[in-house]
mmCIF file of C-alpha atoms in Angstrom:
data_model
loop_
_atom_site.group_PDB
_atom_site.id
_atom_site.type_symbol
_atom_site.label_atom_id
_atom_site.label_comp_id
_atom_site.label_asym_id
_atom_site.label_seq_id
_atom_site.Cartn_x
_atom_site.Cartn_y
_atom_site.Cartn_z
ATOM 1 C CA MET A 102 0.013 -0.001 0.000
ATOM 2 C CA SER A 103 1.340 3.397 -0.987
ATOM 3 C CA TRP A 104 1.818 6.295 1.363
ATOM 4 C CA TYR A 105 -1.057 8.109 -0.201
ATOM 5 C CA GLU A 106 -3.494 5.301 0.271
ATOM 6 C CA GLU A 107 -2.433 4.733 3.878
ATOM 7 C CA ARG A 108 -2.996 8.407 4.665
ATOM 8 C CA ARG A 109 -6.472 8.302 3.108
ATOM 9 C CA GLU A 110 -7.420 5.220 5.076
ATOM 10 C CA ASN A 111 -6.310 6.896 8.270
ATOM 11 C CA LYS A 112 -8.456 9.964 7.523
ATOM 12 C CA ARG A 113 -11.445 7.711 6.824
ATOM 13 C CA THR A 114 -10.879 5.898 10.136
ATOM 14 C CA GLU A 115 -10.613 9.182 12.004
ATOM 15 C CA ALA A 116 -13.791 10.430 10.370
ATOM 16 C CA MET A 117 -15.650 7.225 11.356
ATOM 17 C CA ILE A 118 -14.422 7.637 14.998
ATOM 18 C CA ARG A 119 -15.582 11.239 15.090
ATOM 19 C CA ARG A 120 -19.006 10.216 13.692
ATOM 20 C CA GLU A 121 -19.327 7.529 16.410
ATOM 21 C CA ASP A 122 -18.312 9.881 19.083
ATOM 22 C CA ALA A 123 -20.841 12.497 17.911
ATOM 23 C CA GLY A 124 -23.549 9.812 17.755
ATOM 24 C CA ALA A 125 -22.801 8.697 21.280
ATOM 25 C CA ALA A 126 -22.760 12.270 22.565
ATOM 26 C CA ALA A 127 -26.100 12.919 20.845
ATOM 27 C CA GLN A 128 -27.586 9.821 22.488
ATOM 28 C CA VAL A 129 -26.296 10.918 25.884
ATOM 29 C CA ARG A 130 -27.840 14.383 25.371
ATOM 30 C CA ILE A 131 -31.153 12.765 24.330
ATOM 31 C CA ALA A 132 -31.105 10.424 27.432
ATOM 32 C CA GLU A 133 -30.389 13.459 29.657
ATOM 33 C CA ARG A 134 -33.217 15.458 28.180
ATOM 34 C CA GLN A 135 -35.571 12.487 28.547
ATOM 35 C CA ALA A 136 -34.543 11.953 32.180
ATOM 36 C CA ALA A 137 -34.983 15.710 32.943
ATOM 37 C CA ALA A 138 -38.430 15.647 31.279
ATOM 38 C CA GLN A 139 -39.432 12.586 33.250
ATOM 39 C CA ILE A 140 -38.219 14.183 36.546
ATOM 40 C CA LYS A 141 -40.160 17.325 35.661
ATOM 41 C CA ARG A 142 -43.316 15.287 34.943
ATOM 42 C CA ALA A 143 -42.836 13.415 38.267
ATOM 43 C CA ASP A 144 -42.420 16.707 40.163
ATOM 44 C CA ALA A 145 -45.541 18.095 38.560
ATOM 45 C CA GLN A 146 -47.494 14.958 39.443
ATOM 46 C CA ALA A 147 -46.274 15.096 42.990
ATOM 47 C CA ARG A 148 -47.279 18.800 43.311
ATOM 48 C CA ARG A 149 -50.667 18.015 41.884
ATOM 49 C CA GLU A 150 -51.151 15.111 44.395
ATOM 50 C CA ALA A 151 -50.002 17.337 47.232
ATOM 51 C CA GLN A 152 -52.394 20.013 46.227
ATOM 52 C CA GLN A 153 -55.276 17.509 45.968
ATOM 53 C CA GLN A 154 -54.368 16.077 49.425
ATOM 54 C CA ALA A 155 -54.210 19.569 50.910
ATOM 55 C CA THR A 156 -57.580 20.400 49.380
ATOM 56 C CA ALA A 157 -59.108 17.199 50.683
ATOM 57 C CA ALA A 158 -57.659 17.803 54.146
ATOM 58 C CA ARG A 159 -59.077 21.373 54.121
ATOM 59 C CA ARG A 160 -62.486 19.987 53.113
ATOM 60 C CA ALA A 161 -62.350 17.280 55.803
ATOM 61 C CA ARG A 162 -61.423 19.895 58.457
ATOM 62 C CA ARG A 163 -64.284 22.167 57.343
ATOM 63 C CA ALA A 164 -66.670 19.245 57.289
ATOM 64 C CA ALA A 165 -65.453 18.179 60.853
ATOM 65 C CA VAL A 166 -65.922 21.824 62.088
ATOM 66 C CA VAL A 167 -69.395 21.975 60.624
ATOM 67 C CA ARG A 168 -70.324 18.622 62.089
ATOM 68 C CA GLY A 169 -68.958 19.579 65.469
ATOM 69 C CA LEU A 170 -70.784 22.931 65.362
ATOM 70 C CA ARG A 171 -74.095 21.285 64.362
ATOM 71 C CA LEU A 172 -73.607 18.670 67.125
ATOM 72 C CA TRP A 173 -72.851 21.393 69.667
ATOM 73 C CA LEU A 174 -75.801 23.457 68.566
ATOM 74 C CA GLY A 175 -78.028 20.326 68.828
ATOM 75 C CA ARG A 176 -76.830 19.658 72.383
ATOM 76 C CA HIS A 177 -77.004 23.270 73.565
ATOM 77 C CA VAL A 178 -80.244 24.470 72.084
ATOM 78 C CA VAL A 179 -81.609 25.317 75.527
ATOM 79 C CA GLU A 180 -78.512 27.283 76.453
ATOM 80 C CA LEU A 181 -78.743 29.263 73.147
ATOM 81 C CA LEU A 182 -82.318 30.083 73.995
ATOM 82 C CA ILE A 183 -81.817 30.936 77.732
ATOM 83 C CA TYR A 184 -78.523 32.762 77.935
ATOM 84 C CA PRO A 185 -79.688 35.644 75.648
ATOM 85 C CA ILE A 186 -82.485 36.228 78.189
ATOM 86 C CA ALA A 187 -79.925 36.176 80.963
ATOM 87 C CA LEU A 188 -77.727 38.638 79.052
ATOM 88 C CA LEU A 189 -80.649 41.022 78.420
ATOM 89 C CA SER A 190 -81.594 40.849 82.135
ATOM 90 C CA PHE A 191 -78.010 41.657 83.191
ATOM 91 C CA VAL A 192 -77.591 44.470 80.645
ATOM 92 C CA LEU A 193 -80.869 46.107 81.770
ATOM 93 C CA ALA A 194 -80.254 45.799 85.482
ATOM 94 C CA ALA A 195 -76.496 46.380 85.830
ATOM 95 C CA PRO A 196 -76.323 49.977 84.488
ATOM 96 C CA ALA A 197 -79.362 51.004 86.555
ATOM 97 C CA MET A 198 -77.801 49.518 89.697
ATOM 98 C CA ALA A 199 -74.555 51.276 88.977
ATOM 99 C CA ARG A 200 -76.270 54.676 88.702
ATOM 100 C CA TYR A 201 -78.281 53.904 91.804
ATOM 101 C CA GLY A 202 -75.150 52.931 93.680
ATOM 102 C CA ILE A 203 -73.423 56.186 92.791
ATOM 103 C CA GLU A 204 -76.506 58.014 93.995
ATOM 104 C CA VAL A 205 -76.852 56.104 97.286
ATOM 105 C CA PHE A 206 -73.181 56.010 98.199
ATOM 106 C CA ALA A 207 -72.480 59.509 96.894
ATOM 107 C CA SER A 208 -69.252 58.141 95.309
ATOM 108 C CA GLU A 209 -68.036 56.679 92.081
ATOM 109 C CA LEU A 210 -67.421 53.421 93.960
ATOM 110 C CA GLY A 211 -71.155 52.985 94.123
ATOM 111 C CA ALA A 212 -70.872 51.821 90.496
ATOM 112 C CA LEU A 213 -69.738 48.473 91.937
ATOM 113 C CA LEU A 214 -73.144 47.831 93.409
ATOM 114 C CA PRO A 215 -74.128 45.421 90.507
ATOM 115 C CA GLY A 216 -71.267 43.162 91.654
ATOM 116 C CA ILE A 217 -73.444 42.368 94.704
ATOM 117 C CA THR A 218 -76.917 42.508 93.185
ATOM 118 C CA GLU A 219 -76.388 40.975 89.748
ATOM 119 C CA PHE A 220 -73.040 39.231 89.763
ATOM 120 C CA GLY A 221 -73.702 37.670 93.154
ATOM 121 C CA MET A 222 -76.757 35.764 92.116
ATOM 122 C CA TRP A 223 -75.196 34.790 88.810
ATOM 123 C CA ALA A 224 -72.099 33.436 90.424
ATOM 124 C CA PHE A 225 -74.181 31.079 92.583
ATOM 125 C CA ALA A 226 -76.376 30.201 89.608
ATOM 126 C CA ILE A 227 -73.507 29.153 87.390
ATOM 127 C CA ALA A 228 -71.874 27.329 90.366
ATOM 128 C CA VAL A 229 -75.043 25.188 90.752
ATOM 129 C CA VAL A 230 -74.818 24.136 87.019
ATOM 130 C CA ILE A 231 -71.081 23.358 87.236
ATOM 131 C CA GLU A 232 -71.342 21.410 90.453
ATOM 132 C CA ARG A 233 -74.297 19.339 89.289
ATOM 133 C CA ARG A 234 -72.620 18.436 86.025
ATOM 134 C CA ARG A 235 -69.278 17.543 87.645
ATOM 135 C CA HIS A 236 -70.797 15.761 90.680
ATOM 136 C CA PRO A 237 -74.421 14.734 89.935
ATOM 137 C CA ASP A 238 -74.701 12.811 93.262
ATOM 138 C CA ARG A 239 -73.512 15.676 95.420
ATOM 139 C CA SER A 240 -75.912 17.970 97.297
ATOM 140 C CA VAL A 241 -76.003 21.627 96.111
ATOM 141 C CA TRP A 242 -78.535 22.901 98.561
ATOM 142 C CA GLY A 243 -76.036 25.562 99.837
ATOM 143 C CA LEU A 244 -75.451 26.973 96.332
ATOM 144 C CA VAL A 245 -79.230 26.955 95.669
ATOM 145 C CA ALA A 246 -79.735 28.843 98.911
ATOM 146 C CA GLY A 247 -77.156 31.368 97.731
ATOM 147 C CA VAL A 248 -79.088 31.823 94.461
ATOM 148 C CA LEU A 249 -82.291 32.492 96.429
ATOM 149 C CA VAL A 250 -80.690 34.906 98.908
ATOM 150 C CA PHE A 251 -78.867 36.985 96.344
ATOM 151 C CA GLY A 252 -81.848 36.804 93.957
ATOM 152 C CA ALA A 253 -84.029 38.236 96.739
ATOM 153 C CA VAL A 254 -81.410 40.961 97.354
ATOM 154 C CA ALA A 255 -81.310 41.896 93.682
ATOM 155 C CA PHE A 256 -85.084 41.979 93.394
ATOM 156 C CA GLY A 257 -85.451 44.095 96.624
ATOM 157 C CA ILE A 258 -82.819 46.712 95.674
ATOM 158 C CA ASN A 259 -84.102 46.985 92.106
ATOM 159 C CA PHE A 260 -87.666 47.194 93.322
ATOM 160 C CA THR A 261 -86.657 49.958 95.759
ATOM 161 C CA HIS A 262 -84.871 51.835 93.036
ATOM 162 C CA GLY A 263 -87.885 51.788 90.764
ATOM 163 C CA LEU A 264 -90.245 52.565 93.680
ATOM 164 C CA THR A 265 -88.601 55.986 93.893
ATOM 165 C CA THR A 266 -90.429 56.776 90.593
ATOM 166 C CA ALA A 267 -93.571 54.648 90.749
ATOM 167 C CA TRP A 268 -94.577 51.275 92.061
ATOM 168 C CA ASP A 269 -94.957 49.850 88.586
ATOM 169 C CA HIS A 270 -91.395 50.936 87.816
ATOM 170 C CA GLY A 271 -90.256 49.054 90.850
ATOM 171 C CA VAL A 272 -92.032 45.883 89.753
ATOM 172 C CA VAL A 273 -90.572 46.103 86.271
ATOM 173 C CA MET A 274 -87.038 46.708 87.405
ATOM 174 C CA GLY A 275 -87.162 43.956 90.105
ATOM 175 C CA THR A 276 -88.625 41.437 87.683
ATOM 176 C CA ALA A 277 -86.175 42.300 84.944
ATOM 177 C CA SER A 278 -83.217 41.888 87.324
ATOM 178 C CA ILE A 279 -84.037 38.321 88.236
ATOM 179 C CA ALA A 280 -85.813 37.100 85.110
ATOM 180 C CA GLY A 281 -82.580 35.732 83.620
ATOM 181 C CA VAL A 282 -81.615 33.905 86.765
ATOM 182 C CA VAL A 283 -85.095 32.378 87.179
ATOM 183 C CA ALA A 284 -85.098 31.120 83.544
ATOM 184 C CA HIS A 285 -81.574 29.785 84.008
ATOM 185 C CA GLN A 286 -82.355 27.836 87.116
ATOM 186 C CA LEU A 287 -85.619 26.431 85.816
ATOM 187 C CA THR A 288 -84.000 25.063 82.666
ATOM 188 C CA LEU A 289 -80.273 24.569 83.092
ATOM 189 C CA ALA A 290 -79.689 24.124 86.820
ATOM 190 C CA THR A 291 -81.843 20.996 87.205
ATOM 191 C CA ALA A 292 -80.038 17.643 87.350
ATOM 192 C CA PRO A 293 -79.868 16.047 83.873
ATOM 193 C CA LYS A 294 -81.792 12.906 84.757
ATOM 194 C CA SER A 295 -84.590 11.005 83.125
ATOM 195 C CA GLY A 296 -87.894 10.202 84.854
ATOM 196 C CA GLN A 297 -86.760 6.645 85.599
ATOM 197 C CA GLN A 298 -83.482 7.965 87.098
ATOM 198 C CA ARG A 299 -85.347 10.438 89.265
ATOM 199 C CA ARG A 300 -87.666 7.664 90.518
ATOM 200 C CA GLU A 301 -84.701 5.403 91.356
ATOM 201 C CA ALA A 302 -82.996 8.304 93.113
ATOM 202 C CA ARG A 303 -86.047 8.889 95.329
ATOM 203 C CA ILE A 304 -86.167 5.176 96.219
ATOM 204 C CA GLU A 305 -82.414 5.214 97.004
ATOM 205 C CA ARG A 306 -82.841 8.240 99.271
ATOM 206 C CA ALA A 307 -85.792 6.626 101.013
ATOM 207 C CA ALA A 308 -83.721 3.446 101.551
ATOM 208 C CA ALA A 309 -80.848 5.397 102.856
ATOM 209 C CA ARG A 310 -83.006 7.291 105.321
ATOM 210 C CA LYS A 311 -84.497 4.012 106.612
ATOM 211 C CA VAL A 312 -81.112 2.398 106.919
ATOM 212 C CA ALA A 313 -79.942 5.423 108.923
ATOM 213 C CA ARG A 314 -82.877 5.146 111.297
ATOM 214 C CA ILE A 315 -82.357 1.388 111.732
ATOM 215 C CA ARG A 316 -78.673 1.945 112.527
ATOM 216 C CA LYS A 317 -79.551 4.581 115.079
ATOM 217 C CA ALA A 318 -82.018 2.248 116.699
ATOM 218 C CA ALA A 319 -79.398 -0.608 116.634
ATOM 219 C CA VAL A 320 -76.976 1.702 118.421
ATOM 220 C CA LYS A 321 -79.463 2.378 121.148
ATOM 221 C CA ARG A 322 -80.065 -1.318 121.575
ATOM 222 C CA ALA A 323 -76.391 -2.380 121.487
ATOM 223 C CA VAL A 324 -74.595 -3.445 124.655
ATOM 224 C CA ALA A 325 -71.009 -2.482 125.551
ATOM 225 C CA GLU A 326 -68.260 -4.966 126.166
ATOM 226 C CA ILE A 327 -65.468 -3.497 128.305
ATOM 227 C CA GLU A 328 -61.978 -4.964 128.000
ATOM 228 C CA ALA A 329 -59.460 -5.403 130.741
ATOM 229 C CA ASP A 330 -57.512 -2.291 129.615
ATOM 230 C CA GLY A 331 -60.687 -0.192 129.888
ATOM 231 C CA SER A 332 -61.484 0.048 126.190
ATOM 232 C CA ALA A 333 -65.000 -0.639 125.166
ATOM 233 C CA ARG A 334 -66.841 -1.659 121.999
ATOM 234 C CA LEU A 335 -70.496 -2.185 121.061
ATOM 235 C CA LEU A 336 -72.002 -5.580 120.512
ATOM 236 C CA TYR A 337 -74.941 -6.020 118.204
ATOM 237 C CA ALA A 338 -77.365 -8.895 117.945
ATOM 238 C CA PRO A 339 -77.405 -9.901 114.240
ATOM 239 C CA GLY A 340 -80.691 -10.962 112.679
ATOM 240 C CA ARG A 341 -83.701 -9.585 110.835
ATOM 241 C CA TYR A 342 -85.683 -6.748 112.405
ATOM 242 C CA THR A 343 -88.477 -4.288 111.581
ATOM 243 C CA LEU A 344 -88.403 -0.735 112.726
ATOM 244 C CA THR A 345 -91.273 0.357 115.010
ATOM 245 C CA ARG A 346 -91.945 3.378 117.159
ATOM 246 C CA ARG A 347 -90.438 1.559 120.149
ATOM 247 C CA GLY A 348 -87.346 0.429 118.296
ATOM 248 C CA LEU A 349 -86.230 -2.752 116.538
ATOM 249 C CA LYS A 350 -88.530 -5.765 116.539
ATOM 250 C CA PRO A 351 -87.390 -9.241 115.460
ATOM 251 C CA ALA A 352 -89.051 -10.293 112.226
ATOM 252 C CA THR A 353 -89.158 -13.284 109.867
ATOM 253 C CA VAL A 354 -89.249 -12.998 106.055
ATOM 254 C CA PRO A 355 -91.398 -15.504 104.181
ATOM 255 C CA GLY A 356 -89.294 -17.628 101.881
ATOM 256 C CA LEU A 357 -86.033 -17.003 103.732
ATOM 257 C CA PRO A 358 -84.432 -19.271 106.335
ATOM 258 C CA VAL A 359 -84.793 -18.194 109.967
ATOM 259 C CA ALA A 360 -81.620 -16.475 111.082
ATOM 260 C CA GLU A 361 -79.738 -17.663 114.088
ATOM 261 C CA SER A 362 -80.967 -15.777 117.110
ATOM 262 C CA THR A 363 -78.812 -13.994 119.604
ATOM 263 C CA ASP A 364 -81.663 -12.397 121.406
ATOM 264 C CA TRP A 365 -81.277 -13.553 125.050
ATOM 265 C CA ASP A 366 -84.858 -12.572 125.941
ATOM 266 C CA ARG A 367 -86.221 -14.709 123.137
ATOM 267 C CA GLU A 368 -83.948 -17.643 123.925
ATOM 268 C CA LEU A 369 -84.969 -17.517 127.623
ATOM 269 C CA ALA A 370 -88.706 -17.438 126.540
ATOM 270 C CA ASP A 371 -88.045 -20.510 124.355
ATOM 271 C CA LEU A 372 -86.282 -22.204 127.255
ATOM 272 C CA LEU A 373 -89.137 -21.473 129.654
ATOM 273 C CA ALA A 374 -91.668 -22.699 127.131
ATOM 274 C CA THR A 375 -89.709 -25.989 126.649
ATOM 275 C CA THR A 376 -89.463 -26.312 130.430
ATOM 276 C CA GLY A 377 -93.222 -25.839 130.815
ATOM 277 C CA ALA A 378 -93.931 -28.467 128.211
ATOM 278 C CA ALA A 379 -91.558 -30.976 129.807
ATOM 279 C CA THR A 380 -92.989 -30.330 133.293
ATOM 280 C CA ALA A 381 -96.507 -31.000 132.009
ATOM 281 C CA THR A 382 -95.338 -34.488 130.877
ATOM 282 C CA GLY A 383 -93.510 -35.237 134.146
ATOM 283 C CA VAL A 384 -90.060 -34.649 132.795
ATOM 284 C CA THR A 385 -87.790 -31.998 134.382
ATOM 285 C CA PRO A 386 -85.248 -30.694 131.905
ATOM 286 C CA SER A 387 -81.860 -29.583 133.210
ATOM 287 C CA ILE A 388 -79.400 -27.084 131.926
ATOM 288 C CA GLU A 389 -76.236 -28.707 130.910
ATOM 289 C CA GLY A 390 -73.723 -29.005 133.642
ATOM 290 C CA GLU A 391 -75.771 -27.401 136.386
ATOM 291 C CA GLN A 392 -73.457 -26.283 139.145
ATOM 292 C CA GLU A 393 -74.119 -26.794 142.820
ATOM 293 C CA PRO A 394 -73.296 -23.948 145.208
ATOM 294 C CA GLY A 395 -69.570 -23.773 145.762
ATOM 295 C CA ASP A 396 -68.572 -25.417 142.535
ATOM 296 C CA SER A 397 -65.918 -23.599 140.504
ATOM 297 C CA ILE A 398 -65.909 -23.177 136.797
ATOM 298 C CA GLU A 399 -62.350 -24.401 136.450
ATOM 299 C CA GLY A 400 -63.063 -27.910 137.871
ATOM 300 C CA GLY A 401 -66.779 -28.272 137.388
ATOM 301 C CA SER A 402 -69.080 -28.203 134.386
ATOM 302 C CA VAL A 403 -70.320 -25.148 132.362
ATOM 303 C CA ALA A 404 -73.970 -24.217 132.008
ATOM 304 C CA THR A 405 -75.362 -24.124 128.448
ATOM 305 C CA LEU A 406 -78.750 -23.703 126.864
ATOM 306 C CA ASP A 407 -78.864 -27.353 125.601
ATOM 307 C CA HIS A 408 -81.496 -29.609 127.096
ATOM 308 C CA GLY A 409 -81.245 -33.255 128.040
ATOM 309 C CA PRO A 410 -82.920 -36.144 126.173
ATOM 310 C CA ASP A 411 -86.450 -37.275 126.864
ATOM 311 C CA LEU A 412 -86.510 -40.075 129.459
ATOM 312 C CA HIS A 413 -89.797 -41.454 127.983
ATOM 313 C CA GLU A 414 -88.820 -41.844 124.304
ATOM 314 C CA SER A 415 -91.499 -44.498 123.901
ATOM 315 C CA SER A 416 -94.236 -41.917 124.259
ATOM 316 C CA PRO A 417 -94.741 -39.921 121.005
ATOM 317 C CA ASP A 418 -96.680 -37.221 122.862
ATOM 318 C CA ARG A 419 -93.740 -36.119 125.001
ATOM 319 C CA PRO A 420 -91.269 -33.477 123.797
ATOM 320 C CA VAL A 421 -87.801 -34.587 122.750
ATOM 321 C CA ILE A 422 -85.110 -32.673 124.605
ATOM 322 C CA ASP A 423 -81.473 -33.240 123.725
ATOM 323 C CA ARG A 424 -79.448 -33.706 126.920
ATOM 324 C CA LYS A 425 -75.672 -33.476 126.801
ATOM 325 C CA PRO A 426 -73.392 -34.215 129.673
ATOM 326 C CA GLY A 427 -71.806 -31.269 131.448
ATOM 327 C CA ARG A 428 -68.412 -30.053 130.021
ATOM 328 C CA SER A 429 -65.538 -28.969 132.078
ATOM 329 C CA MET A 430 -63.241 -26.060 131.175
ATOM 330 C CA GLU A 431 -60.622 -28.524 130.004
ATOM 331 C CA GLN A 432 -63.162 -30.035 127.519
ATOM 332 C CA LEU A 433 -64.132 -26.553 126.362
ATOM 333 C CA ARG A 434 -60.497 -25.652 125.845
ATOM 334 C CA ALA A 435 -60.033 -28.774 123.727
ATOM 335 C CA GLU A 436 -63.148 -28.103 121.684
ATOM 336 C CA LEU A 437 -61.984 -24.444 121.210
ATOM 337 C CA ALA A 438 -58.551 -25.642 120.024
ATOM 338 C CA ALA A 439 -60.143 -27.989 117.541
ATOM 339 C CA ALA A 440 -62.510 -25.214 116.332
ATOM 340 C CA ILE A 441 -59.477 -22.877 115.928
ATOM 341 C CA GLU A 442 -57.623 -25.474 113.944
ATOM 342 C CA ALA A 443 -60.664 -26.008 111.700
ATOM 343 C CA GLY A 444 -61.068 -22.239 111.221
ATOM 344 C CA THR A 445 -64.715 -22.139 112.367
ATOM 345 C CA VAL A 446 -64.287 -19.725 115.314
ATOM 346 C CA ASN A 447 -62.756 -16.380 115.918
ATOM 347 C CA PRO A 448 -60.821 -16.864 119.158
ATOM 348 C CA ARG A 449 -60.603 -13.123 119.867
ATOM 349 C CA SER A 450 -64.440 -12.809 119.960
ATOM 350 C CA ALA A 451 -66.277 -14.090 123.004
ATOM 351 C CA GLU A 452 -69.557 -14.048 120.978
ATOM 352 C CA SER A 453 -68.028 -16.295 118.329
ATOM 353 C CA ILE A 454 -66.686 -18.757 120.933
ATOM 354 C CA ARG A 455 -70.184 -18.802 122.631
ATOM 355 C CA LYS A 456 -71.925 -19.563 119.396
ATOM 356 C CA THR A 457 -69.457 -22.286 118.363
ATOM 357 C CA LEU A 458 -69.312 -24.048 121.749
ATOM 358 C CA ARG A 459 -72.926 -23.276 122.628
ATOM 359 C CA VAL A 460 -72.192 -22.144 126.151
ATOM 360 C CA SER A 461 -73.356 -19.355 128.369
ATOM 361 C CA ALA A 462 -71.743 -15.913 128.444
ATOM 362 C CA GLY A 463 -69.083 -16.454 131.172
ATOM 363 C CA PRO A 464 -66.699 -19.155 129.948
ATOM 364 C CA PRO A 465 -66.260 -17.644 126.432
ATOM 365 C CA ARG A 466 -64.723 -14.540 127.959
ATOM 366 C CA GLN A 467 -62.299 -16.587 130.004
ATOM 367 C CA LEU A 468 -61.358 -18.715 126.993
ATOM 368 C CA ARG A 469 -60.875 -15.573 124.941
ATOM 369 C CA ASP A 470 -58.657 -13.936 127.565
ATOM 370 C CA GLU A 471 -56.600 -17.117 127.838
ATOM 371 C CA HIS A 472 -56.093 -17.269 124.139
ATOM 372 C CA THR A 473 -55.282 -13.595 123.884
ATOM 373 C CA LYS A 474 -52.616 -13.778 126.627
ATOM 374 C CA GLY A 475 -51.213 -16.953 125.159
ATOM 375 C CA GLY A 476 -51.579 -19.154 128.253
ATOM 376 C CA ARG A 477 -53.948 -20.471 130.852
ATOM 377 C CA LYS A 478 -54.515 -18.967 134.221
#
């Protein structure tokens, strides 16, 4: 190949390389422009979506505000009707009272008179509403009394002010001063309860009053137990009672089991009735462990209210009396220990020991003191 041909071939190769480089550069520029256009389109789409979301959020907020406002208006229709009356009453009465105060006190400080006549009764009236809504079960009679007192003061002073011109002026000014408070108390200050709730509340109040009277009567009937250290506590006789003018009277309820009696008078009457029945048949019942004069409780037997068995069991007409042999204090201590282990007795209560062991009132106290001190005397 000649020099000329070689040179021409080199130029052709260089031209081809330049064309390839230009084509590659053009493709790069095209790809860049396409990427930029795609990014621009994505940005525009994102802005449109953000605008749509913001618009939807504003619409949702406006709808929520409207719903809340409609709900509030529906719940406070009475307030919207009553408070304008209260505002009119205050606007009419307060300036008149301010001028009257300046005239009466001969000082500009008399302009504060509406703070007593108008603001005083309104303070109590609003306090009644707040207290009843926060604590529906709490009594507000003190606040209601404040409304009545300050309302009477406002009416009296406004009536006196109007009376200086004519009696009809006094009536108008006095009525206008308290009209708002009267409407407010009649509509908004009442407890928000239905008819059924008010009936149940009346029943609960009646039940509470009766329980209080019964507890008072029970306190009058209770006996005192004085401990060795001089402390005292009241003992009550559990059971079912009715309240009469003379106090509590034992009662039975049809359909309910008869409660265990701790009424000593009634038990004594039952014992005497049983004794009379046994004597009529020729059998003399005995109290368990009857003691002879001079016998001590420590070594002898303990009297209980249990009766002995019928000696004439063959006769069906004779009463059946359960007779148990007399028990000594050692036997009672053993029975008490077994009851304590079984968990059926309160060893610190003489009444619980008496019921469990079925003995008279003396030994249970001794057993309780022994258990409390941790040893026997």
